[in-house]
Amino acid sequence: MAAEACFAISGGVSKHLTGALPPLQIAWIRFVVFAAVVMGVIVWRRDWSALKSQCLGMQVVRCLGIVGATIFFILSLKRLPLAETSALFFVSPLLIVLAARIALNEAMNTARYIAVGAGFAGALLVIQPGSHGLGLDALLPLLAAVSWAAAIIATRWTGSRERPLTGVLYAALVGLAVTTAFLPIAWEPLNTPQLIFGVATGVAAAAGQWFIVLAYQRASASSLAPLNYVQLIWSALVGYVFFASVPDNWAIVGAVVIVLSGFFAIREGKSFTDIDRRK
């Protein structure tokens, strides 16, 4: 839940910055700050072992998923309303559940599928997307959802093999390398407020990635998937603070559904774990 709060803050600040800066430049700023924070921690701790990955190939796959999700989501914030963007992006928890069953062979039952579906229904109540067509721009948040689901599954696979600091470091460095390649075609001069906001979104994103790695070391991907919807609650708070946007009654009802479905799925996941341990 802490990770989702960080991502909501980062997303809100990024939405603000899209009014003045190219999305790819915003993504680059996030990864610059991300990399600086992580490298600062490594230098301070003199923890040079964090530079070495035990499963480099899967780590790169994970990082590319994170980079793809970041770029596509910020691009969608530039082109689409926030509600529609959020609605399409939150297909990702459903993809995580399905991918966890296929790629990780995680145990599933009907109740957990229902919990994720209920969470998605709650998300729709919160965001109340419009019914008008979005055109090809709708592919952007969908691509972000696919990328994020791939990153989460890879995080679950690497979680027991890698230290959290290593995972966060590689995400920062790969993201920085990819987005730097786009700077020649996506750069605008920064003023002081934009620089401050850019640093803020980078710090929030870095903290979110750290919490994600810790979470997937301790719980299954499918049981944690519904908690992605908690980001919508945090997003409502960010919207109120930054944009003076107040959720309506349907949004509050949706938030309750999201939280209940998330905790139900976790309980079901723990039940499966207990059964496996008794076998």
PDB file of C-alpha atoms in Angstrom:
ATOM      1  CA  MET A   1       0.000   0.000   0.000  1.00  0.00           C
ATOM      2  CA  ALA A   2       2.935   2.323   0.659  1.00  0.00           C
ATOM      3  CA  ALA A   3       4.201   1.614  -2.861  1.00  0.00           C
ATOM      4  CA  GLU A   4       0.839   2.571  -4.352  1.00  0.00           C
ATOM      5  CA  ALA A   5       0.857   5.837  -2.395  1.00  0.00           C
ATOM      6  CA  CYS A   6       4.272   6.673  -3.810  1.00  0.00           C
ATOM      7  CA  PHE A   7       3.165   5.842  -7.359  1.00  0.00           C
ATOM      8  CA  ALA A   8       0.032   7.976  -6.980  1.00  0.00           C
ATOM      9  CA  ILE A   9       2.112  10.959  -5.885  1.00  0.00           C
ATOM     10  CA  SER A  10       4.556  10.412  -8.723  1.00  0.00           C
ATOM     11  CA  GLY A  11       1.709  10.106 -11.221  1.00  0.00           C
ATOM     12  CA  GLY A  12       0.010  13.265 -10.014  1.00  0.00           C
ATOM     13  CA  VAL A  13       3.193  15.293 -10.291  1.00  0.00           C
ATOM     14  CA  SER A  14       3.905  13.809 -13.719  1.00  0.00           C
ATOM     15  CA  LYS A  15       0.401  14.780 -14.871  1.00  0.00           C
ATOM     16  CA  HIS A  16       1.137  18.347 -13.803  1.00  0.00           C
ATOM     17  CA  LEU A  17       4.446  18.384 -15.677  1.00  0.00           C
ATOM     18  CA  THR A  18       2.945  17.088 -18.953  1.00  0.00           C
ATOM     19  CA  GLY A  19       1.439  20.532 -19.447  1.00  0.00           C
ATOM     20  CA  ALA A  20       4.906  21.990 -20.030  1.00  0.00           C
ATOM     21  CA  LEU A  21       7.404  19.191 -20.721  1.00  0.00           C
ATOM     22  CA  PRO A  22       7.620  16.264 -23.182  1.00  0.00           C
ATOM     23  CA  PRO A  23       6.581  12.957 -21.540  1.00  0.00           C
ATOM     24  CA  LEU A  24       9.896  11.298 -22.405  1.00  0.00           C
ATOM     25  CA  GLN A  25      11.778  14.121 -20.684  1.00  0.00           C
ATOM     26  CA  ILE A  26       9.614  13.658 -17.581  1.00  0.00           C
ATOM     27  CA  ALA A  27      10.423   9.946 -17.595  1.00  0.00           C
ATOM     28  CA  TRP A  28      14.132  10.776 -17.938  1.00  0.00           C
ATOM     29  CA  ILE A  29      14.011  13.174 -14.966  1.00  0.00           C
ATOM     30  CA  ARG A  30      12.348  10.487 -12.871  1.00  0.00           C
ATOM     31  CA  PHE A  31      15.044   7.962 -13.688  1.00  0.00           C
ATOM     32  CA  VAL A  32      17.873  10.471 -13.123  1.00  0.00           C
ATOM     33  CA  VAL A  33      16.613  11.160  -9.609  1.00  0.00           C
ATOM     34  CA  PHE A  34      15.855   7.476  -9.116  1.00  0.00           C
ATOM     35  CA  ALA A  35      19.424   6.503 -10.062  1.00  0.00           C
ATOM     36  CA  ALA A  36      20.973   9.284  -7.963  1.00  0.00           C
ATOM     37  CA  VAL A  37      19.028   8.243  -4.855  1.00  0.00           C
ATOM     38  CA  VAL A  38      19.906   4.566  -5.212  1.00  0.00           C
ATOM     39  CA  MET A  39      23.577   5.199  -5.966  1.00  0.00           C
ATOM     40  CA  GLY A  40      23.704   7.563  -3.008  1.00  0.00           C
ATOM     41  CA  VAL A  41      22.449   4.792  -0.731  1.00  0.00           C
ATOM     42  CA  ILE A  42      25.003   2.339  -2.125  1.00  0.00           C
ATOM     43  CA  VAL A  43      27.905   4.764  -1.686  1.00  0.00           C
ATOM     44  CA  TRP A  44      26.775   5.728   1.812  1.00  0.00           C
ATOM     45  CA  ARG A  45      26.566   2.065   2.834  1.00  0.00           C
ATOM     46  CA  ARG A  46      29.637   1.093   0.796  1.00  0.00           C
ATOM     47  CA  ASP A  47      27.458  -1.779  -0.368  1.00  0.00           C
ATOM     48  CA  TRP A  48      29.208  -2.582  -3.654  1.00  0.00           C
ATOM     49  CA  SER A  49      27.764  -6.102  -3.722  1.00  0.00           C
ATOM     50  CA  ALA A  50      24.444  -4.542  -4.767  1.00  0.00           C
ATOM     51  CA  LEU A  51      25.970  -3.907  -8.202  1.00  0.00           C
ATOM     52  CA  LYS A  52      26.049  -7.627  -8.982  1.00  0.00           C
ATOM     53  CA  SER A  53      22.905  -9.411 -10.152  1.00  0.00           C
ATOM     54  CA  GLN A  54      22.393 -13.134  -9.602  1.00  0.00           C
ATOM     55  CA  CYS A  55      19.912 -13.408 -12.482  1.00  0.00           C
ATOM     56  CA  LEU A  56      20.853 -10.689 -14.940  1.00  0.00           C
ATOM     57  CA  GLY A  57      18.631 -11.799 -17.821  1.00  0.00           C
ATOM     58  CA  MET A  58      15.389 -11.794 -15.828  1.00  0.00           C
ATOM     59  CA  GLN A  59      16.457  -8.600 -14.083  1.00  0.00           C
ATOM     60  CA  VAL A  60      16.768  -6.857 -17.451  1.00  0.00           C
ATOM     61  CA  VAL A  61      13.324  -8.160 -18.477  1.00  0.00           C
ATOM     62  CA  ARG A  62      11.901  -6.794 -15.233  1.00  0.00           C
ATOM     63  CA  CYS A  63      13.553  -3.417 -15.741  1.00  0.00           C
ATOM     64  CA  LEU A  64      12.364  -3.083 -19.327  1.00  0.00           C
ATOM     65  CA  GLY A  65       8.838  -3.751 -18.093  1.00  0.00           C
ATOM     66  CA  ILE A  66       9.183  -0.946 -15.554  1.00  0.00           C
ATOM     67  CA  VAL A  67      10.598   1.418 -18.178  1.00  0.00           C
ATOM     68  CA  GLY A  68       7.841   0.561 -20.644  1.00  0.00           C
ATOM     69  CA  ALA A  69       5.125   1.074 -18.043  1.00  0.00           C
ATOM     70  CA  THR A  70       6.606   4.437 -17.044  1.00  0.00           C
ATOM     71  CA  ILE A  71       6.943   5.767 -20.576  1.00  0.00           C
ATOM     72  CA  PHE A  72       3.573   4.548 -21.848  1.00  0.00           C
ATOM     73  CA  PHE A  73       1.730   5.795 -18.765  1.00  0.00           C
ATOM     74  CA  ILE A  74       3.226   9.291 -18.943  1.00  0.00           C
ATOM     75  CA  LEU A  75       2.522   9.404 -22.682  1.00  0.00           C
ATOM     76  CA  SER A  76      -1.105   8.469 -21.974  1.00  0.00           C
ATOM     77  CA  LEU A  77      -1.374  11.226 -19.342  1.00  0.00           C
ATOM     78  CA  LYS A  78      -0.379  13.672 -22.072  1.00  0.00           C
ATOM     79  CA  ARG A  79      -2.957  12.408 -24.578  1.00  0.00           C
ATOM     80  CA  LEU A  80      -5.890  11.117 -22.521  1.00  0.00           C
ATOM     81  CA  PRO A  81      -7.957  12.288 -19.543  1.00  0.00           C
ATOM     82  CA  LEU A  82      -6.756  10.907 -16.223  1.00  0.00           C
ATOM     83  CA  ALA A  83      -9.940   8.868 -15.625  1.00  0.00           C
ATOM     84  CA  GLU A  84      -9.741   6.979 -18.908  1.00  0.00           C
ATOM     85  CA  THR A  85      -6.005   6.455 -18.502  1.00  0.00           C
ATOM     86  CA  SER A  86      -6.470   4.970 -15.033  1.00  0.00           C
ATOM     87  CA  ALA A  87      -9.345   2.738 -16.149  1.00  0.00           C
ATOM     88  CA  LEU A  88      -7.320   1.161 -18.925  1.00  0.00           C
ATOM     89  CA  PHE A  89      -4.111   0.886 -16.898  1.00  0.00           C
ATOM     90  CA  PHE A  90      -5.875  -1.011 -14.129  1.00  0.00           C
ATOM     91  CA  VAL A  91      -6.274  -3.981 -16.421  1.00  0.00           C
ATOM     92  CA  SER A  92      -2.789  -4.818 -15.103  1.00  0.00           C
ATOM     93  CA  PRO A  93      -3.866  -6.572 -11.865  1.00  0.00           C
ATOM     94  CA  LEU A  94      -6.043  -8.925 -13.908  1.00  0.00           C
ATOM     95  CA  LEU A  95      -3.083  -9.626 -16.174  1.00  0.00           C
ATOM     96  CA  ILE A  96      -0.884 -10.256 -13.127  1.00  0.00           C
ATOM     97  CA  VAL A  97      -3.257 -12.893 -11.764  1.00  0.00           C
ATOM     98  CA  LEU A  98      -3.413 -14.718 -15.091  1.00  0.00           C
ATOM     99  CA  ALA A  99       0.330 -14.459 -15.690  1.00  0.00           C
ATOM    100  CA  ALA A 100       1.111 -15.644 -12.149  1.00  0.00           C
ATOM    101  CA  ARG A 101      -0.939 -18.763 -12.763  1.00  0.00           C
ATOM    102  CA  ILE A 102       0.764 -19.463 -16.101  1.00  0.00           C
ATOM    103  CA  ALA A 103       4.347 -18.308 -15.515  1.00  0.00           C
ATOM    104  CA  LEU A 104       4.766 -18.943 -11.786  1.00  0.00           C
ATOM    105  CA  ASN A 105       2.249 -21.777 -11.330  1.00  0.00           C
ATOM    106  CA  GLU A 106       0.714 -19.969  -8.368  1.00  0.00           C
ATOM    107  CA  ALA A 107      -2.367 -21.598  -6.876  1.00  0.00           C
ATOM    108  CA  MET A 108      -5.686 -19.960  -7.762  1.00  0.00           C
ATOM    109  CA  ASN A 109      -9.344 -20.511  -7.022  1.00  0.00           C
ATOM    110  CA  THR A 110     -12.606 -18.974  -8.135  1.00  0.00           C
ATOM    111  CA  ALA A 111     -12.815 -16.749  -5.062  1.00  0.00           C
ATOM    112  CA  ARG A 112      -9.533 -15.017  -5.878  1.00  0.00           C
ATOM    113  CA  TYR A 113     -10.586 -14.391  -9.470  1.00  0.00           C
ATOM    114  CA  ILE A 114     -13.832 -12.913  -8.151  1.00  0.00           C
ATOM    115  CA  ALA A 115     -11.874 -10.717  -5.731  1.00  0.00           C
ATOM    116  CA  VAL A 116      -9.784  -9.268  -8.551  1.00  0.00           C
ATOM    117  CA  GLY A 117     -12.888  -8.750 -10.677  1.00  0.00           C
ATOM    118  CA  ALA A 118     -14.588  -6.981  -7.772  1.00  0.00           C
ATOM    119  CA  GLY A 119     -11.537  -4.775  -7.375  1.00  0.00           C
ATOM    120  CA  PHE A 120     -11.728  -3.840 -11.041  1.00  0.00           C
ATOM    121  CA  ALA A 121     -15.437  -3.041 -10.642  1.00  0.00           C
ATOM    122  CA  GLY A 122     -14.557  -0.829  -7.685  1.00  0.00           C
ATOM    123  CA  ALA A 123     -11.951   0.901  -9.811  1.00  0.00           C
ATOM    124  CA  LEU A 124     -14.600   1.694 -12.401  1.00  0.00           C
ATOM    125  CA  LEU A 125     -16.816   3.184  -9.689  1.00  0.00           C
ATOM    126  CA  VAL A 126     -13.972   5.433  -8.576  1.00  0.00           C
ATOM    127  CA  ILE A 127     -12.898   6.682 -11.980  1.00  0.00           C
ATOM    128  CA  GLN A 128     -16.312   6.540 -13.766  1.00  0.00           C
ATOM    129  CA  PRO A 129     -14.823   6.514 -17.261  1.00  0.00           C
ATOM    130  CA  GLY A 130     -16.698   8.137 -20.115  1.00  0.00           C
ATOM    131  CA  SER A 131     -18.289   6.062 -22.851  1.00  0.00           C
ATOM    132  CA  HIS A 132     -16.876   8.010 -25.810  1.00  0.00           C
ATOM    133  CA  GLY A 133     -14.285   6.359 -28.005  1.00  0.00           C
ATOM    134  CA  LEU A 134     -10.632   7.000 -27.246  1.00  0.00           C
ATOM    135  CA  GLY A 135      -9.162   5.930 -30.581  1.00  0.00           C
ATOM    136  CA  LEU A 136      -5.665   4.541 -30.971  1.00  0.00           C
ATOM    137  CA  ASP A 137      -4.458   6.614 -28.009  1.00  0.00           C
ATOM    138  CA  ALA A 138      -6.154   4.026 -25.782  1.00  0.00           C
ATOM    139  CA  LEU A 139      -3.359   1.621 -26.698  1.00  0.00           C
ATOM    140  CA  LEU A 140      -0.917   3.656 -24.593  1.00  0.00           C
ATOM    141  CA  PRO A 141      -2.328   2.839 -21.126  1.00  0.00           C
ATOM    142  CA  LEU A 142      -3.000  -0.733 -22.269  1.00  0.00           C
ATOM    143  CA  LEU A 143       0.659  -1.084 -23.233  1.00  0.00           C
ATOM    144  CA  ALA A 144       1.562   0.394 -19.852  1.00  0.00           C
ATOM    145  CA  ALA A 145      -0.616  -2.252 -18.167  1.00  0.00           C
ATOM    146  CA  VAL A 146       1.003  -5.105 -20.086  1.00  0.00           C
ATOM    147  CA  SER A 147       4.480  -3.767 -19.331  1.00  0.00           C
ATOM    148  CA  TRP A 148       3.738  -3.384 -15.638  1.00  0.00           C
ATOM    149  CA  ALA A 149       2.270  -6.885 -15.370  1.00  0.00           C
ATOM    150  CA  ALA A 150       5.420  -8.310 -16.962  1.00  0.00           C
ATOM    151  CA  ALA A 151       7.578  -6.326 -14.530  1.00  0.00           C
ATOM    152  CA  ILE A 152       5.623  -7.575 -11.513  1.00  0.00           C
ATOM    153  CA  ILE A 153       5.870 -11.224 -12.581  1.00  0.00           C
ATOM    154  CA  ALA A 154       9.607 -10.826 -13.157  1.00  0.00           C
ATOM    155  CA  THR A 155       9.916  -9.134  -9.752  1.00  0.00           C
ATOM    156  CA  ARG A 156       8.238 -12.115  -8.120  1.00  0.00           C
ATOM    157  CA  TRP A 157      10.659 -14.469  -9.918  1.00  0.00           C
ATOM    158  CA  THR A 158      13.756 -12.486  -8.952  1.00  0.00           C
ATOM    159  CA  GLY A 159      12.562 -11.577  -5.453  1.00  0.00           C
ATOM    160  CA  SER A 160      13.935 -14.674  -3.729  1.00  0.00           C
ATOM    161  CA  ARG A 161      17.222 -14.469  -5.651  1.00  0.00           C
ATOM    162  CA  GLU A 162      18.060 -10.773  -5.520  1.00  0.00           C
ATOM    163  CA  ARG A 163      18.444  -8.203  -2.781  1.00  0.00           C
ATOM    164  CA  PRO A 164      15.909  -5.336  -2.898  1.00  0.00           C
ATOM    165  CA  LEU A 165      18.683  -2.780  -3.392  1.00  0.00           C
ATOM    166  CA  THR A 166      19.973  -4.642  -6.451  1.00  0.00           C
ATOM    167  CA  GLY A 167      16.523  -4.733  -8.023  1.00  0.00           C
ATOM    168  CA  VAL A 168      15.948  -1.030  -7.445  1.00  0.00           C
ATOM    169  CA  LEU A 169      19.418  -0.137  -8.749  1.00  0.00           C
ATOM    170  CA  TYR A 170      18.986  -2.027 -12.003  1.00  0.00           C
ATOM    171  CA  ALA A 171      15.552  -0.502 -12.588  1.00  0.00           C
ATOM    172  CA  ALA A 172      17.068   2.952 -12.188  1.00  0.00           C
ATOM    173  CA  LEU A 173      20.068   2.325 -14.448  1.00  0.00           C
ATOM    174  CA  VAL A 174      18.149   0.587 -17.242  1.00  0.00           C
ATOM    175  CA  GLY A 175      15.473   3.282 -17.138  1.00  0.00           C
ATOM    176  CA  LEU A 176      18.102   6.007 -17.300  1.00  0.00           C
ATOM    177  CA  ALA A 177      19.862   4.357 -20.241  1.00  0.00           C
ATOM    178  CA  VAL A 178      16.663   3.892 -22.265  1.00  0.00           C
ATOM    179  CA  THR A 179      15.231   7.369 -21.670  1.00  0.00           C
ATOM    180  CA  THR A 180      18.574   9.103 -22.277  1.00  0.00           C
ATOM    181  CA  ALA A 181      18.499   7.734 -25.824  1.00  0.00           C
ATOM    182  CA  PHE A 182      15.340   9.801 -26.484  1.00  0.00           C
ATOM    183  CA  LEU A 183      16.644  13.134 -25.174  1.00  0.00           C
ATOM    184  CA  PRO A 184      17.724  14.486 -28.595  1.00  0.00           C
ATOM    185  CA  ILE A 185      14.062  14.454 -29.689  1.00  0.00           C
ATOM    186  CA  ALA A 186      12.428  15.242 -26.338  1.00  0.00           C
ATOM    187  CA  TRP A 187      13.955  18.136 -24.428  1.00  0.00           C
ATOM    188  CA  GLU A 188      12.702  21.497 -23.184  1.00  0.00           C
ATOM    189  CA  PRO A 189      14.584  23.915 -20.873  1.00  0.00           C
ATOM    190  CA  LEU A 190      13.597  23.516 -17.211  1.00  0.00           C
ATOM    191  CA  ASN A 191      12.684  26.332 -14.837  1.00  0.00           C
ATOM    192  CA  THR A 192      13.111  26.047 -11.063  1.00  0.00           C
ATOM    193  CA  PRO A 193       9.537  24.908 -10.200  1.00  0.00           C
ATOM    194  CA  GLN A 194       9.658  22.245 -12.917  1.00  0.00           C
ATOM    195  CA  LEU A 195      12.987  21.018 -11.586  1.00  0.00           C
ATOM    196  CA  ILE A 196      11.556  20.750  -8.071  1.00  0.00           C
ATOM    197  CA  PHE A 197       8.513  18.838  -9.298  1.00  0.00           C
ATOM    198  CA  GLY A 198      10.763  16.606 -11.381  1.00  0.00           C
ATOM    199  CA  VAL A 199      12.867  15.724  -8.347  1.00  0.00           C
ATOM    200  CA  ALA A 200       9.697  15.036  -6.342  1.00  0.00           C
ATOM    201  CA  THR A 201       8.306  12.604  -8.908  1.00  0.00           C
ATOM    202  CA  GLY A 202      11.663  10.821  -9.108  1.00  0.00           C
ATOM    203  CA  VAL A 203      11.951  10.399  -5.331  1.00  0.00           C
ATOM    204  CA  ALA A 204       8.378   9.093  -5.094  1.00  0.00           C
ATOM    205  CA  ALA A 205       8.968   6.639  -7.942  1.00  0.00           C
ATOM    206  CA  ALA A 206      12.177   5.376  -6.334  1.00  0.00           C
ATOM    207  CA  ALA A 207      10.431   4.783  -3.009  1.00  0.00           C
ATOM    208  CA  GLY A 208       7.585   2.992  -4.769  1.00  0.00           C
ATOM    209  CA  GLN A 209       9.958   0.613  -6.536  1.00  0.00           C
ATOM    210  CA  TRP A 210      11.687  -0.183  -3.237  1.00  0.00           C
ATOM    211  CA  PHE A 211       8.380  -1.043  -1.544  1.00  0.00           C
ATOM    212  CA  ILE A 212       7.312  -3.179  -4.530  1.00  0.00           C
ATOM    213  CA  VAL A 213      10.447  -5.311  -4.351  1.00  0.00           C
ATOM    214  CA  LEU A 214       9.995  -5.797  -0.594  1.00  0.00           C
ATOM    215  CA  ALA A 215       6.326  -6.740  -1.013  1.00  0.00           C
ATOM    216  CA  TYR A 216       6.919  -9.380  -3.677  1.00  0.00           C
ATOM    217  CA  GLN A 217       9.596 -10.998  -1.558  1.00  0.00           C
ATOM    218  CA  ARG A 218       6.952 -11.629   1.096  1.00  0.00           C
ATOM    219  CA  ALA A 219       3.741 -12.503  -0.769  1.00  0.00           C
ATOM    220  CA  SER A 220       2.495 -14.081  -3.992  1.00  0.00           C
ATOM    221  CA  ALA A 221       1.935 -11.985  -7.101  1.00  0.00           C
ATOM    222  CA  SER A 222      -1.723 -12.962  -7.467  1.00  0.00           C
ATOM    223  CA  SER A 223      -2.604 -12.169  -3.839  1.00  0.00           C
ATOM    224  CA  LEU A 224      -0.942  -8.748  -4.034  1.00  0.00           C
ATOM    225  CA  ALA A 225      -2.480  -7.882  -7.414  1.00  0.00           C
ATOM    226  CA  PRO A 226      -5.770  -6.461  -6.048  1.00  0.00           C
ATOM    227  CA  LEU A 227      -3.818  -4.036  -3.857  1.00  0.00           C
ATOM    228  CA  ASN A 228      -2.814  -2.237  -7.044  1.00  0.00           C
ATOM    229  CA  TYR A 229      -6.320  -0.767  -6.902  1.00  0.00           C
ATOM    230  CA  VAL A 230      -5.436   1.003  -3.650  1.00  0.00           C
ATOM    231  CA  GLN A 231      -3.500   3.427  -5.822  1.00  0.00           C
ATOM    232  CA  LEU A 232      -6.858   4.852  -6.892  1.00  0.00           C
ATOM    233  CA  ILE A 233      -7.579   5.864  -3.309  1.00  0.00           C
ATOM    234  CA  TRP A 234      -4.215   7.563  -3.019  1.00  0.00           C
ATOM    235  CA  SER A 235      -4.762   9.146  -6.438  1.00  0.00           C
ATOM    236  CA  ALA A 236      -7.976  10.707  -5.149  1.00  0.00           C
ATOM    237  CA  LEU A 237      -6.014  12.256  -2.269  1.00  0.00           C
ATOM    238  CA  VAL A 238      -3.312  13.499  -4.641  1.00  0.00           C
ATOM    239  CA  GLY A 239      -6.002  14.945  -6.893  1.00  0.00           C
ATOM    240  CA  TYR A 240      -7.483  16.831  -3.940  1.00  0.00           C
ATOM    241  CA  VAL A 241      -4.118  18.206  -2.789  1.00  0.00           C
ATOM    242  CA  PHE A 242      -2.694  19.157  -6.195  1.00  0.00           C
ATOM    243  CA  PHE A 243      -5.788  19.781  -8.322  1.00  0.00           C
ATOM    244  CA  ALA A 244      -8.550  20.548  -5.747  1.00  0.00           C
ATOM    245  CA  SER A 245     -10.527  17.555  -7.026  1.00  0.00           C
ATOM    246  CA  VAL A 246     -12.990  16.021  -4.525  1.00  0.00           C
ATOM    247  CA  PRO A 247     -14.228  12.403  -5.000  1.00  0.00           C
ATOM    248  CA  ASP A 248     -18.002  11.946  -5.263  1.00  0.00           C
ATOM    249  CA  ASN A 249     -20.141   9.321  -3.499  1.00  0.00           C
ATOM    250  CA  TRP A 250     -19.575   6.681  -6.182  1.00  0.00           C
ATOM    251  CA  ALA A 251     -15.826   7.110  -5.797  1.00  0.00           C
ATOM    252  CA  ILE A 252     -16.093   6.503  -2.051  1.00  0.00           C
ATOM    253  CA  VAL A 253     -18.178   3.356  -2.617  1.00  0.00           C
ATOM    254  CA  GLY A 254     -15.630   2.149  -5.148  1.00  0.00           C
ATOM    255  CA  ALA A 255     -12.781   2.751  -2.717  1.00  0.00           C
ATOM    256  CA  VAL A 256     -14.493   0.541  -0.117  1.00  0.00           C
ATOM    257  CA  VAL A 257     -14.965  -2.229  -2.690  1.00  0.00           C
ATOM    258  CA  ILE A 258     -11.302  -1.978  -3.683  1.00  0.00           C
ATOM    259  CA  VAL A 259     -10.017  -2.325  -0.133  1.00  0.00           C
ATOM    260  CA  LEU A 260     -12.356  -5.217   0.745  1.00  0.00           C
ATOM    261  CA  SER A 261     -11.512  -7.167  -2.408  1.00  0.00           C
ATOM    262  CA  GLY A 262      -7.800  -6.654  -1.832  1.00  0.00           C
ATOM    263  CA  PHE A 263      -7.815  -7.983   1.714  1.00  0.00           C
ATOM    264  CA  PHE A 264     -10.072 -10.897   0.714  1.00  0.00           C
ATOM    265  CA  ALA A 265      -7.635 -11.940  -2.005  1.00  0.00           C
ATOM    266  CA  ILE A 266      -4.739 -11.784   0.462  1.00  0.00           C
ATOM    267  CA  ARG A 267      -6.668 -13.998   2.899  1.00  0.00           C
ATOM    268  CA  GLU A 268      -7.318 -16.505   0.135  1.00  0.00           C
ATOM    269  CA  GLY A 269      -3.635 -16.413  -0.815  1.00  0.00           C
ATOM    270  CA  LYS A 270      -2.605 -17.149   2.761  1.00  0.00           C
ATOM    271  CA  SER A 271      -5.049 -20.056   2.842  1.00  0.00           C
ATOM    272  CA  PHE A 272      -3.344 -21.574  -0.192  1.00  0.00           C
ATOM    273  CA  THR A 273       0.059 -21.076   1.420  1.00  0.00           C
ATOM    274  CA  ASP A 274      -1.065 -22.814   4.603  1.00  0.00           C
ATOM    275  CA  ILE A 275      -2.437 -25.762   2.625  1.00  0.00           C
ATOM    276  CA  ASP A 276       0.815 -26.103   0.675  1.00  0.00           C
ATOM    277  CA  ARG A 277       2.839 -26.085   3.885  1.00  0.00           C
ATOM    278  CA  ARG A 278       0.728 -28.877   5.389  1.00  0.00           C
ATOM    279  CA  LYS A 279       1.244 -31.133   2.363  1.00  0.00           C
TER     280      LYS A 279
END
